[in-house]
mmCIF file with all atom_site columns, C-alpha atoms in Angstrom:
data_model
loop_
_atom_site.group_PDB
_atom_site.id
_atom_site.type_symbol
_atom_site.label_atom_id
_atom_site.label_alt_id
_atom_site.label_comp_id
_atom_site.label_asym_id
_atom_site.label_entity_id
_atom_site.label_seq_id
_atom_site.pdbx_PDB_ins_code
_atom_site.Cartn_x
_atom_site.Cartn_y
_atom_site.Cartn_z
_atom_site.occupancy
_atom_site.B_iso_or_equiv
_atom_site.pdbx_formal_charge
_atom_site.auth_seq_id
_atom_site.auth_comp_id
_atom_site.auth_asym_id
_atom_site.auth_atom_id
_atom_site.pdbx_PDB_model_num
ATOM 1   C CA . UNK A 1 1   ? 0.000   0.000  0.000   1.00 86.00 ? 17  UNK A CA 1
ATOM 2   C CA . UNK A 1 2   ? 1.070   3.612  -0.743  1.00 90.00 ? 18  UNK A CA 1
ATOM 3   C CA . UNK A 1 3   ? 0.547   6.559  0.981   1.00 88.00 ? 19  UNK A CA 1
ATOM 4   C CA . UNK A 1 4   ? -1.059  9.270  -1.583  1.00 85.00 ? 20  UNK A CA 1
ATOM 5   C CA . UNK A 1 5   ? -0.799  12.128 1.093   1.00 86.00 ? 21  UNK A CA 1
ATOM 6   C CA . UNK A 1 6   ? -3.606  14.260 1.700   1.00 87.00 ? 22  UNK A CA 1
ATOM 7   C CA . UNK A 1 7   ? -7.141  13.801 -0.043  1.00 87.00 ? 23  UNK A CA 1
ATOM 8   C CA . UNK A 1 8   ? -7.460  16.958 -2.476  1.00 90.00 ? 24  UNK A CA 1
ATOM 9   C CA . UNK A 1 9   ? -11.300 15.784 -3.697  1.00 89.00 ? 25  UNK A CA 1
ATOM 10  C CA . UNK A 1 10  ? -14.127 13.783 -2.092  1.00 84.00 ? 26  UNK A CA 1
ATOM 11  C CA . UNK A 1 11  ? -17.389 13.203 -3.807  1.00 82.00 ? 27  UNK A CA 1
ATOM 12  C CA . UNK A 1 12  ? -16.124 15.899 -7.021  1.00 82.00 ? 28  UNK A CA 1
ATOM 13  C CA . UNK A 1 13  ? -15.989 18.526 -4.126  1.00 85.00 ? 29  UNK A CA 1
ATOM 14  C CA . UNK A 1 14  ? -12.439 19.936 -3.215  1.00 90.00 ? 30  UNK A CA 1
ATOM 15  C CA . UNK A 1 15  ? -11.166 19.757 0.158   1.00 90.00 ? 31  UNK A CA 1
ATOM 16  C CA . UNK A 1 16  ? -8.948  22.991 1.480   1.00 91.00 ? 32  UNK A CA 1
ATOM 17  C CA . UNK A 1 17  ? -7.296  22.645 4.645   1.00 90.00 ? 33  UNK A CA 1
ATOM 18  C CA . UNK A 1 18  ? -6.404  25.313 7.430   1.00 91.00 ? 34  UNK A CA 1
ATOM 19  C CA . UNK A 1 19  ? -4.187  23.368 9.899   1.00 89.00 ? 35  UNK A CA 1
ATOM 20  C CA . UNK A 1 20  ? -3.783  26.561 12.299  1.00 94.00 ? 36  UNK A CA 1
ATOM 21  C CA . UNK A 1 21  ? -7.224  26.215 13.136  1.00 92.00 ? 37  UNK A CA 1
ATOM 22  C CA . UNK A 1 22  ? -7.853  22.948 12.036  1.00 89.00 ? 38  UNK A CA 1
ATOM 23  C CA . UNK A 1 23  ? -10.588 23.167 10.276  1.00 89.00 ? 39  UNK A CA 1
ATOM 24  C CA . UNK A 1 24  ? -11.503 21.411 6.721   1.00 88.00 ? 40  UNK A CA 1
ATOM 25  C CA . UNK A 1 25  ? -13.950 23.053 4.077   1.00 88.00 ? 41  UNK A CA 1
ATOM 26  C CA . UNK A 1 26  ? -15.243 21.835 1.163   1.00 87.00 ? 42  UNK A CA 1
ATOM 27  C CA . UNK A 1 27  ? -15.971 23.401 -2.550  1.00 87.00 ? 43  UNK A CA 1
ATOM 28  C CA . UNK A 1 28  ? -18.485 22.877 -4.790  1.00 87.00 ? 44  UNK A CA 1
ATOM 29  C CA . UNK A 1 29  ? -17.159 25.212 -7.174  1.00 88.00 ? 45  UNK A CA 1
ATOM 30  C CA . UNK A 1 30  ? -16.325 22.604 -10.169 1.00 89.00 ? 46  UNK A CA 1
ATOM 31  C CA . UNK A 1 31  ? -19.629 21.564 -10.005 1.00 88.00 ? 47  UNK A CA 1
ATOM 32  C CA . UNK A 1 32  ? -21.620 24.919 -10.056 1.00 87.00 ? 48  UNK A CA 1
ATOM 33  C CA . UNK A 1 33  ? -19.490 26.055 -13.074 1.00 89.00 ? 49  UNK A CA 1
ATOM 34  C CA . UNK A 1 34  ? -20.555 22.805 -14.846 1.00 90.00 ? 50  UNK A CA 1
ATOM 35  C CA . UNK A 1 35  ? -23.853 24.130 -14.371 1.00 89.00 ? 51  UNK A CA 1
ATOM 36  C CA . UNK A 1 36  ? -23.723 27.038 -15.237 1.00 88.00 ? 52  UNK A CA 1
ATOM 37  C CA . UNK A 1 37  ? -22.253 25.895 -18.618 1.00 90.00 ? 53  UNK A CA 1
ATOM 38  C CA . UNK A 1 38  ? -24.944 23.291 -19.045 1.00 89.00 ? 54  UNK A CA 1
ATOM 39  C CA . UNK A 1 39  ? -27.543 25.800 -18.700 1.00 86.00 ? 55  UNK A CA 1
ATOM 40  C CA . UNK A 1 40  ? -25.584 28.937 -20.877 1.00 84.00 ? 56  UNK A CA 1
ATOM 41  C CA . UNK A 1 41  ? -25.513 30.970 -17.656 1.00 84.00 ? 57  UNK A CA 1
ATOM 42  C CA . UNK A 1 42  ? -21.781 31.055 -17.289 1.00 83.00 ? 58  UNK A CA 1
ATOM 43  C CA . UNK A 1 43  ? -21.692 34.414 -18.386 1.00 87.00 ? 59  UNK A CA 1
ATOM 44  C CA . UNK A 1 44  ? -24.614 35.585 -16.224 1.00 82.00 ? 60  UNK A CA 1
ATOM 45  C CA . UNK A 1 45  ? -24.042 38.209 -13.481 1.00 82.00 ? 61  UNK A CA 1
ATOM 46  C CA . UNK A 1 46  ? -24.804 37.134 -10.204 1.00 79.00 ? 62  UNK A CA 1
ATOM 47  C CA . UNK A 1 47  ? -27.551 38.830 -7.899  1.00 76.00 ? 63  UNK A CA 1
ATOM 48  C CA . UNK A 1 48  ? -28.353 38.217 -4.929  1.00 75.00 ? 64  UNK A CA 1
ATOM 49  C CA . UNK A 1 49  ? -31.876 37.663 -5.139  1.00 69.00 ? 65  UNK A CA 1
ATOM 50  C CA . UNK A 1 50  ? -33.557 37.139 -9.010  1.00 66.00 ? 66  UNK A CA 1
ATOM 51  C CA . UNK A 1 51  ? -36.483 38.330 -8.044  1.00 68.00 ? 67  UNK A CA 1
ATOM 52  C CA . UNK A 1 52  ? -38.008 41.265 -5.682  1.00 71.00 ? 68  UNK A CA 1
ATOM 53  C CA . UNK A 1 53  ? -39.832 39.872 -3.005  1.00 72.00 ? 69  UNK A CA 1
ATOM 54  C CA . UNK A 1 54  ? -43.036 41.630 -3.818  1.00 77.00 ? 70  UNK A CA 1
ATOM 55  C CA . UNK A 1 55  ? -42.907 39.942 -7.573  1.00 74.00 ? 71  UNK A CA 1
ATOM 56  C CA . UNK A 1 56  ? -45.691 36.942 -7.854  1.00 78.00 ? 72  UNK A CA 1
ATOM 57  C CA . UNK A 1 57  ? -45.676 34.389 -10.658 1.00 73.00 ? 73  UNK A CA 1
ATOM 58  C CA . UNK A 1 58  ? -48.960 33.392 -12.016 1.00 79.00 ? 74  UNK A CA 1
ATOM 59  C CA . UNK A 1 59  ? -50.533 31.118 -14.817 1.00 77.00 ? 75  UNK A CA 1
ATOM 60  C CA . UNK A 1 60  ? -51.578 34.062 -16.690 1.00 79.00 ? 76  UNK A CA 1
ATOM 61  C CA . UNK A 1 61  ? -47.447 34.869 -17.089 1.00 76.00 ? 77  UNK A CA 1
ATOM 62  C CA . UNK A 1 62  ? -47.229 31.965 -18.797 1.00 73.00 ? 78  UNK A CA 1
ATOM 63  C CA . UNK A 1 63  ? -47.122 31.761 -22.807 1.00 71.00 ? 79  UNK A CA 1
ATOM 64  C CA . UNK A 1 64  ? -50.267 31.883 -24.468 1.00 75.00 ? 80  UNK A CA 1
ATOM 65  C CA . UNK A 1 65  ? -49.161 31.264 -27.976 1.00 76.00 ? 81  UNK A CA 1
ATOM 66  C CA . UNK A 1 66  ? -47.746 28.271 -29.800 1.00 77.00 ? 82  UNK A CA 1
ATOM 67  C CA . UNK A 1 67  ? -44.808 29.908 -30.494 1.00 72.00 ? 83  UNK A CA 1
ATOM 68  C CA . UNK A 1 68  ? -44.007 30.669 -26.800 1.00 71.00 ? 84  UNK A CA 1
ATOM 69  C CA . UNK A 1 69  ? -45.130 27.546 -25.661 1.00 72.00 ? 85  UNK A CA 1
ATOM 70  C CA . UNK A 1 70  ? -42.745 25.408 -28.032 1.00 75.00 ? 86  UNK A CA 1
ATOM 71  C CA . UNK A 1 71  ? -39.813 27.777 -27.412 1.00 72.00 ? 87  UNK A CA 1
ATOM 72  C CA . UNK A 1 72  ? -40.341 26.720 -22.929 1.00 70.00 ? 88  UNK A CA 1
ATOM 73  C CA . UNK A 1 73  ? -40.991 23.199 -23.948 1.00 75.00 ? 89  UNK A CA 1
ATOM 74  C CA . UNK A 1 74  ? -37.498 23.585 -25.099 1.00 74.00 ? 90  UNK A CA 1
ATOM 75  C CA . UNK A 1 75  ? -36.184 24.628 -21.810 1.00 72.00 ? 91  UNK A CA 1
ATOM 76  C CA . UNK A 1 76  ? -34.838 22.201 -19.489 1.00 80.00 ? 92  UNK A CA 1
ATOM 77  C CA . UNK A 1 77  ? -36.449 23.715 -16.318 1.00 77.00 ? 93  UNK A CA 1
ATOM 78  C CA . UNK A 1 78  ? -36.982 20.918 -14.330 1.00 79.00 ? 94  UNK A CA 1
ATOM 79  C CA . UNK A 1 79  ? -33.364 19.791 -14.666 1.00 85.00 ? 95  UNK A CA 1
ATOM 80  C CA . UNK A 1 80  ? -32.047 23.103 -13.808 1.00 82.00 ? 96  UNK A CA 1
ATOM 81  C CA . UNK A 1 81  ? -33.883 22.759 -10.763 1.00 80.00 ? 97  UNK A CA 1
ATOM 82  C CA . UNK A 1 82  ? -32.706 19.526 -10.066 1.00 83.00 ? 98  UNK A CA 1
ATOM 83  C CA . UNK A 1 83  ? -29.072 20.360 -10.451 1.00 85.00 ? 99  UNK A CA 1
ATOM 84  C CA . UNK A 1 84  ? -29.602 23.531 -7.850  1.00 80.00 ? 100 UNK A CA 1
ATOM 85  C CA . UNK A 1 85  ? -31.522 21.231 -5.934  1.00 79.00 ? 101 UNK A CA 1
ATOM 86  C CA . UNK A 1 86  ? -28.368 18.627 -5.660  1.00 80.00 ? 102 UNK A CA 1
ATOM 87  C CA . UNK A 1 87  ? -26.430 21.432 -5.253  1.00 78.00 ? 103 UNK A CA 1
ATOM 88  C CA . UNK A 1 88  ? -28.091 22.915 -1.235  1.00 74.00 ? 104 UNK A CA 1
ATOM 89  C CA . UNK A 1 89  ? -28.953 19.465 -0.679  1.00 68.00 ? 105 UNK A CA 1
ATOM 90  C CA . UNK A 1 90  ? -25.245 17.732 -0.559  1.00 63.00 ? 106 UNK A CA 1
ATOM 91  C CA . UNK A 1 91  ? -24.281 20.573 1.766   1.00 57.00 ? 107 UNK A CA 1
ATOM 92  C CA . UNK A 1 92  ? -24.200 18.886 5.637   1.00 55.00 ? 108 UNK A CA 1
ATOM 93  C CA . UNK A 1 93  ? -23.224 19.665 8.800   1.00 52.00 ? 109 UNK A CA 1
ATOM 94  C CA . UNK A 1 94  ? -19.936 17.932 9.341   1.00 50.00 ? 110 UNK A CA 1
ATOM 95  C CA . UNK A 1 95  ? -19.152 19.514 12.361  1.00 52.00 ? 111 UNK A CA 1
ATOM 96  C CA . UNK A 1 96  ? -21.734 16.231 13.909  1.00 48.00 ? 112 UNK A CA 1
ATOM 97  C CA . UNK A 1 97  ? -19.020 13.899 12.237  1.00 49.00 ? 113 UNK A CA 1
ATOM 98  C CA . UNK A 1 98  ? -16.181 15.623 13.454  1.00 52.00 ? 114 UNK A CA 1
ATOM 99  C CA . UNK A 1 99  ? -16.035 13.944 17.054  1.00 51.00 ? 115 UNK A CA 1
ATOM 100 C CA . UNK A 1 100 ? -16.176 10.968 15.258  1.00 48.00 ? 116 UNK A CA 1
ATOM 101 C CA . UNK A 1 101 ? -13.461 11.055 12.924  1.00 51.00 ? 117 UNK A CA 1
ATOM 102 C CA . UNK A 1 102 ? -11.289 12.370 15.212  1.00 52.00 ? 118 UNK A CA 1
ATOM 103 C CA . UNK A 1 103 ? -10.371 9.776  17.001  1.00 50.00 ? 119 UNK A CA 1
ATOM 104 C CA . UNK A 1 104 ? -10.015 7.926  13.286  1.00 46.00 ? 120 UNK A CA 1
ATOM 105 C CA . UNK A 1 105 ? -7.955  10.659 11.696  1.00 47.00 ? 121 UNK A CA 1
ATOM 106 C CA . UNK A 1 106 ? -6.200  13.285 13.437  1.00 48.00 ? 122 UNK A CA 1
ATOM 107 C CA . UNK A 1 107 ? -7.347  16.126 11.083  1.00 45.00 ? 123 UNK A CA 1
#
């Protein structure tokens, strides 16, 4: 067996240590520019919220001609969703695992 030194990735997320503290964080920042590509957003600008919280969606927003309804057919909404979706839901609290992998691993 051979000792590969410390883990740089886990899961596709990267691992960045700060010993003086020891602490460990993870990034998930491969993974949100992957989306971004996938969905032609990696040239968006960021805000912090999309929409003003006064601003309602409704039914009647929605396209009412064929043209605008074949052009959102086209738009992979749900998977968008999905991906952001993955994204808040992988992140934990690993400070409830930390007791136990320290007396595993001294991190």
């Amino acid at each position: 067996m051979k000792d590969l030194g410390s883990a740089k990735k886990i899961l596709g997320m990267e691992i960045t240590r700060d010993k003086s503290v020891r602490k460990l964080f993870l990034s998930q920042q491969a993974y949100i520019e992957k989306v971004l590509k996938r969905f032609n957003m990696n040239n968006a600008k960021p805000v912090t919220v999309p929409f003003a919280a006064h601003y309602k969606l409704s039914a009647d927003m929605s396209p009412k001609i064929d043209e605008g309804m074949e052009h959102m057919s086209s738009v992979p909404y749900s998977s968008a969703v999905g991906s952001i979706i993955a994204l808040t839901g992988s992140e934990m609290d690993f400070e409830v695992f930390e007791g136990y992998f320290r007396c595993w691993y001294d991190i």
